[in-house]
Coordinates of C-alpha atoms in Angstrom, one line a residue:
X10 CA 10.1 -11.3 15.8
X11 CA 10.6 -7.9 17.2
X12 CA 11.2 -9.0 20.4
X13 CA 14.4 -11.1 19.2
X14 CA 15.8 -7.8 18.1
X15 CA 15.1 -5.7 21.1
X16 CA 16.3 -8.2 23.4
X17 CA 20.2 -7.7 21.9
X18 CA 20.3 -4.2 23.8
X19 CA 17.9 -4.4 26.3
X20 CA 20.3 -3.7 29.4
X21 CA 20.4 -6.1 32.5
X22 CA 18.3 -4.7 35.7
X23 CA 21.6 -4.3 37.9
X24 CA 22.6 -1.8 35.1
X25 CA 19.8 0.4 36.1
X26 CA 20.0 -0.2 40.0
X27 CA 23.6 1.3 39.8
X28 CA 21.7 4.7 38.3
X29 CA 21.9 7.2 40.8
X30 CA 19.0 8.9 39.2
X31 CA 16.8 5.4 39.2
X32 CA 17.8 4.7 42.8
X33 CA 14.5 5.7 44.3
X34 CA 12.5 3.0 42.3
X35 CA 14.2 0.5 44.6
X36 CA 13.4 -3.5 43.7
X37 CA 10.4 -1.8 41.2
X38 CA 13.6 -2.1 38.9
X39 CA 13.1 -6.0 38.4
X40 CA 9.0 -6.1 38.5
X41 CA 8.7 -8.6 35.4
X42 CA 5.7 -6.7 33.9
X43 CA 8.3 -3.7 33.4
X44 CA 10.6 -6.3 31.3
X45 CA 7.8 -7.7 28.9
X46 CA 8.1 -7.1 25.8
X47 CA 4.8 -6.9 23.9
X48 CA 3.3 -5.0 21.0
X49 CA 1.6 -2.5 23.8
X50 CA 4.5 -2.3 26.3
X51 CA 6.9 -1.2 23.4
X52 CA 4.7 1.3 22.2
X53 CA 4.3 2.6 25.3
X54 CA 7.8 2.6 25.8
X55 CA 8.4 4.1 22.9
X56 CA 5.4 7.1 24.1
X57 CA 7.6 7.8 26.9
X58 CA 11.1 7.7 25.7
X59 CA 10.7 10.1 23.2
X60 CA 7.9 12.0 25.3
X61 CA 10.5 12.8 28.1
X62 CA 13.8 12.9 26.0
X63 CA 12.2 16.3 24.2
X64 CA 11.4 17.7 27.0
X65 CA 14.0 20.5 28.5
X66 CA 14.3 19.1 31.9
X67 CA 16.5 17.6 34.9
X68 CA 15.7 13.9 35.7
X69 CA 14.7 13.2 32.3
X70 CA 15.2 9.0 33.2
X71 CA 13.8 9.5 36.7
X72 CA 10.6 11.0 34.7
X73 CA 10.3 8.3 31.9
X74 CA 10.9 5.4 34.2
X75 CA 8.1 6.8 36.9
X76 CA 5.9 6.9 33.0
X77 CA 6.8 3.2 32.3
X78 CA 5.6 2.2 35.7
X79 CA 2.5 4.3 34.9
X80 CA 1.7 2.8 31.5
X81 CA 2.9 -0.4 32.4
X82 CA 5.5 0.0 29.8
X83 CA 8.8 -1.5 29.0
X84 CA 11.3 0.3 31.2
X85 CA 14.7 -0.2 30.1
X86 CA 13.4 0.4 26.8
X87 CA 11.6 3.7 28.1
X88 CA 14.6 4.8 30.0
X89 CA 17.1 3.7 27.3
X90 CA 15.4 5.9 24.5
X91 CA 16.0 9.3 26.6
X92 CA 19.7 9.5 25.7
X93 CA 18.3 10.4 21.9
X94 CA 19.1 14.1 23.9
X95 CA 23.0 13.7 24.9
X96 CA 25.0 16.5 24.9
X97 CA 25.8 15.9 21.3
X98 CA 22.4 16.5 19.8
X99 CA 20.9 18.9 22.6
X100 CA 21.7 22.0 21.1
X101 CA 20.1 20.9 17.5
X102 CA 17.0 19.1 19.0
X103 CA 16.2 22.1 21.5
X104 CA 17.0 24.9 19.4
X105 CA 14.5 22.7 16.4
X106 CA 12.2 22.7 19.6
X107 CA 12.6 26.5 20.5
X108 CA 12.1 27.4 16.2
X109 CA 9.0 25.6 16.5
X110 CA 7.4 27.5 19.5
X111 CA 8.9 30.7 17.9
X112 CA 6.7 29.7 14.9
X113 CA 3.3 28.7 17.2
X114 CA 3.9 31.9 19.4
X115 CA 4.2 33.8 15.9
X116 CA 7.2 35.8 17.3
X117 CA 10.9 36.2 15.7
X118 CA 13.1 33.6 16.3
X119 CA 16.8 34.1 17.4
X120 CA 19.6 33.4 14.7
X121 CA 21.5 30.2 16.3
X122 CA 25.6 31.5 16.4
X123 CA 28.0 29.6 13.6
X124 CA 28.6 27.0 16.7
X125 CA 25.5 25.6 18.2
X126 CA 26.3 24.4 21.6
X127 CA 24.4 23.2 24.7
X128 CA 26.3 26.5 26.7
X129 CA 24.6 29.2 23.9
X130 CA 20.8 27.2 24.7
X131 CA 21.7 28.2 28.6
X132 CA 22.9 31.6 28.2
X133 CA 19.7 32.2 26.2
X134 CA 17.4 30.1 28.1
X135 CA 15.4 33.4 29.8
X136 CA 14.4 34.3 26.4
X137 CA 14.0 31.6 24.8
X138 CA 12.2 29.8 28.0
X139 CA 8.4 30.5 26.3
X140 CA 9.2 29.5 23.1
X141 CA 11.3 26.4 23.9
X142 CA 8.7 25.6 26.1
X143 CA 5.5 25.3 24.1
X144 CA 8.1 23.7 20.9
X145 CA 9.3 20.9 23.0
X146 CA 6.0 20.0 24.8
X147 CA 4.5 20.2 20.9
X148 CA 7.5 17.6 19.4
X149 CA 7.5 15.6 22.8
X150 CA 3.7 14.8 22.3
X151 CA 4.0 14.1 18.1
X152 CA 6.7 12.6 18.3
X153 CA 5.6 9.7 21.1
X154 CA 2.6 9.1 19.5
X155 CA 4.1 9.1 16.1
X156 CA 6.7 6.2 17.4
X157 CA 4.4 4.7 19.5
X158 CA 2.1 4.1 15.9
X159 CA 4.6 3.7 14.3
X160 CA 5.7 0.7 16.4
X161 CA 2.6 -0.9 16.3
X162 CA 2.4 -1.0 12.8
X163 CA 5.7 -2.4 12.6
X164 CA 5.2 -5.3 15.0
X165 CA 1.7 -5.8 14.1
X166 CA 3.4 -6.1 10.0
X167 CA 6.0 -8.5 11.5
X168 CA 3.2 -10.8 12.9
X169 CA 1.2 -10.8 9.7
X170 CA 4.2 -11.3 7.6
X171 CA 4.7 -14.5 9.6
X172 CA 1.9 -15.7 9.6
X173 CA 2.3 -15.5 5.9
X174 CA 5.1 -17.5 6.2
X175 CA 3.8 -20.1 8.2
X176 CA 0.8 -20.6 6.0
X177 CA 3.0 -21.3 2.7
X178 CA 5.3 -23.6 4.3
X179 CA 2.0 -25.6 5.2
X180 CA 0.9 -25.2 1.6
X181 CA 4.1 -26.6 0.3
X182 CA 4.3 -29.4 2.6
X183 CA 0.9 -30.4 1.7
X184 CA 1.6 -30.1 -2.0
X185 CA 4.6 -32.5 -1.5
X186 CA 2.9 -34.7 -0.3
X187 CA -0.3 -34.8 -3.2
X188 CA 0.8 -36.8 -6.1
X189 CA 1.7 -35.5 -9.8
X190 CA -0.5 -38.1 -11.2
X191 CA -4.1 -37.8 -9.5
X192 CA -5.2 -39.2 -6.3
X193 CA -3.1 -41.9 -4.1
X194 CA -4.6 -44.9 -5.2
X195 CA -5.7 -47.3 -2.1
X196 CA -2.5 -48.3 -0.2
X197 CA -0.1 -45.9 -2.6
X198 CA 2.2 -44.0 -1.0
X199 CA 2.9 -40.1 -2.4
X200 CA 5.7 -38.9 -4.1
X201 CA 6.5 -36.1 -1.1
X202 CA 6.1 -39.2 1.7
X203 CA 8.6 -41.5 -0.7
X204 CA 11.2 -38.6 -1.6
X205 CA 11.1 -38.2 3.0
X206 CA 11.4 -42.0 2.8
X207 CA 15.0 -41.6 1.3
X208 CA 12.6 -43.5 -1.8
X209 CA 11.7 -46.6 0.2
X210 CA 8.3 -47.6 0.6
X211 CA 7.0 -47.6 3.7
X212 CA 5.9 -51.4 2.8
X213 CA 8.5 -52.7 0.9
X214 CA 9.6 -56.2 1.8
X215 CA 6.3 -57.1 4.0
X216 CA 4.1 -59.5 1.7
X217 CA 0.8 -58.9 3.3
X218 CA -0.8 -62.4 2.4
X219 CA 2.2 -64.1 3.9
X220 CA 2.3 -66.6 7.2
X221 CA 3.4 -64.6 10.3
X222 CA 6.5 -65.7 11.3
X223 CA 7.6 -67.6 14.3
X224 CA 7.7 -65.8 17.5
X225 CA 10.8 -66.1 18.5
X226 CA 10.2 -64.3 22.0
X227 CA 7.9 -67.6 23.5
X228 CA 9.6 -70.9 24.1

């Protein structure tokens, strides 16, 4: 199940207390309904997490974890999926964000230098402020709902596919246990029941016409 999988690197709640930045949720941190994980509070995680890590902002986890508690979403999962932006892939993600708006706005986009870096997207943040703007609110908003489908889809395929599952094993235990031959004749036993038997029948050595025996538990 998808759950199985998330759980591997879903972080402990005293990971997030020690946060600076998700100090000010206090013991909200270890609310159990933050913690499920369900089709809806993973999709909703997912909403947030890429809603807020597009977005060019300070307190980018302080934001998506205050969005988790709003749509009763899965927070480390929320808060975890904001470091898509690190300072390795800000400068490609944001200046793909300001292209966009460039393109929306219908105005000429900036050549990006030979070295992309996060210090170029500062240095140019006045003029590129209106453009990055409107791109990165545009990706953060198709993007999260594009994962958050996308997720349920996924999990709702996962269930289905075991279900699936379930319902052949069922199907070959019950054809294990039909005879080759036709019906189980009145006190037969089926092949699939005698091959589970280690091939002893369940009534062999009990003659059902012969005497009870003594009983040796009365004197």
């Amino acid at each position: 199940m998808p759950r199985r999988l998330l759980q591997r690197y879903l972080p402990h709640p005293d990971t997030l207390r020690r946060q600076r930045s998700l100090r000010f949720l206090g013991q909200l941190i270890g609310n159990p309904t933050l913690w499920m994980l369900s089709r809806r509070s993973v999709a909703n995680a997912f909403f947030v997490g890429l809603f807020c890590a597009l977005l060019p902002i300070p307190g980018q986890m302080a934001l998506a974890a205050l969005g988790a508690w709003l749509l009763r979403a899965n927070l480390p999962l929320s808060v975890g999926l904001v470091w898509i932006t690190n300072p390795l892939t800000i400068p490609v993600i944001f200046y793909g964000n300001y292209r966009l708006g460039a393109w929306l706005l219908d105005s000429p986009a900036r050549a990006a230098p030979e070295s992309l870096s996060t210090r170029w997207v500062a240095e140019q943040m006045l003029d590129i402020l209106p453009a990055l703007a409107l791109g990165s609110l545009v990706a953060a908003v198709v993007c999260g709902i594009a994962g958050s489908l996308i997720i349920r889809l996924l999990w709702r395929w996962q269930v289905v596919r075991s279900w699936k599952r379930r319902a052949a094993r069922r199907r070959q235990l019950r054809r294990e246990d039909r005879p080759a031959d036709g019906p189980v004749p009145k006190g037969g036993v089926s092949r699939g029941r005698l091959r589970r038997s280690g091939g002893r029948r369940p009534d062999a050595g009990h003659d059902p016409d012969a005497p009870p025996g003594p009983d040796h538990g009365s004197r």
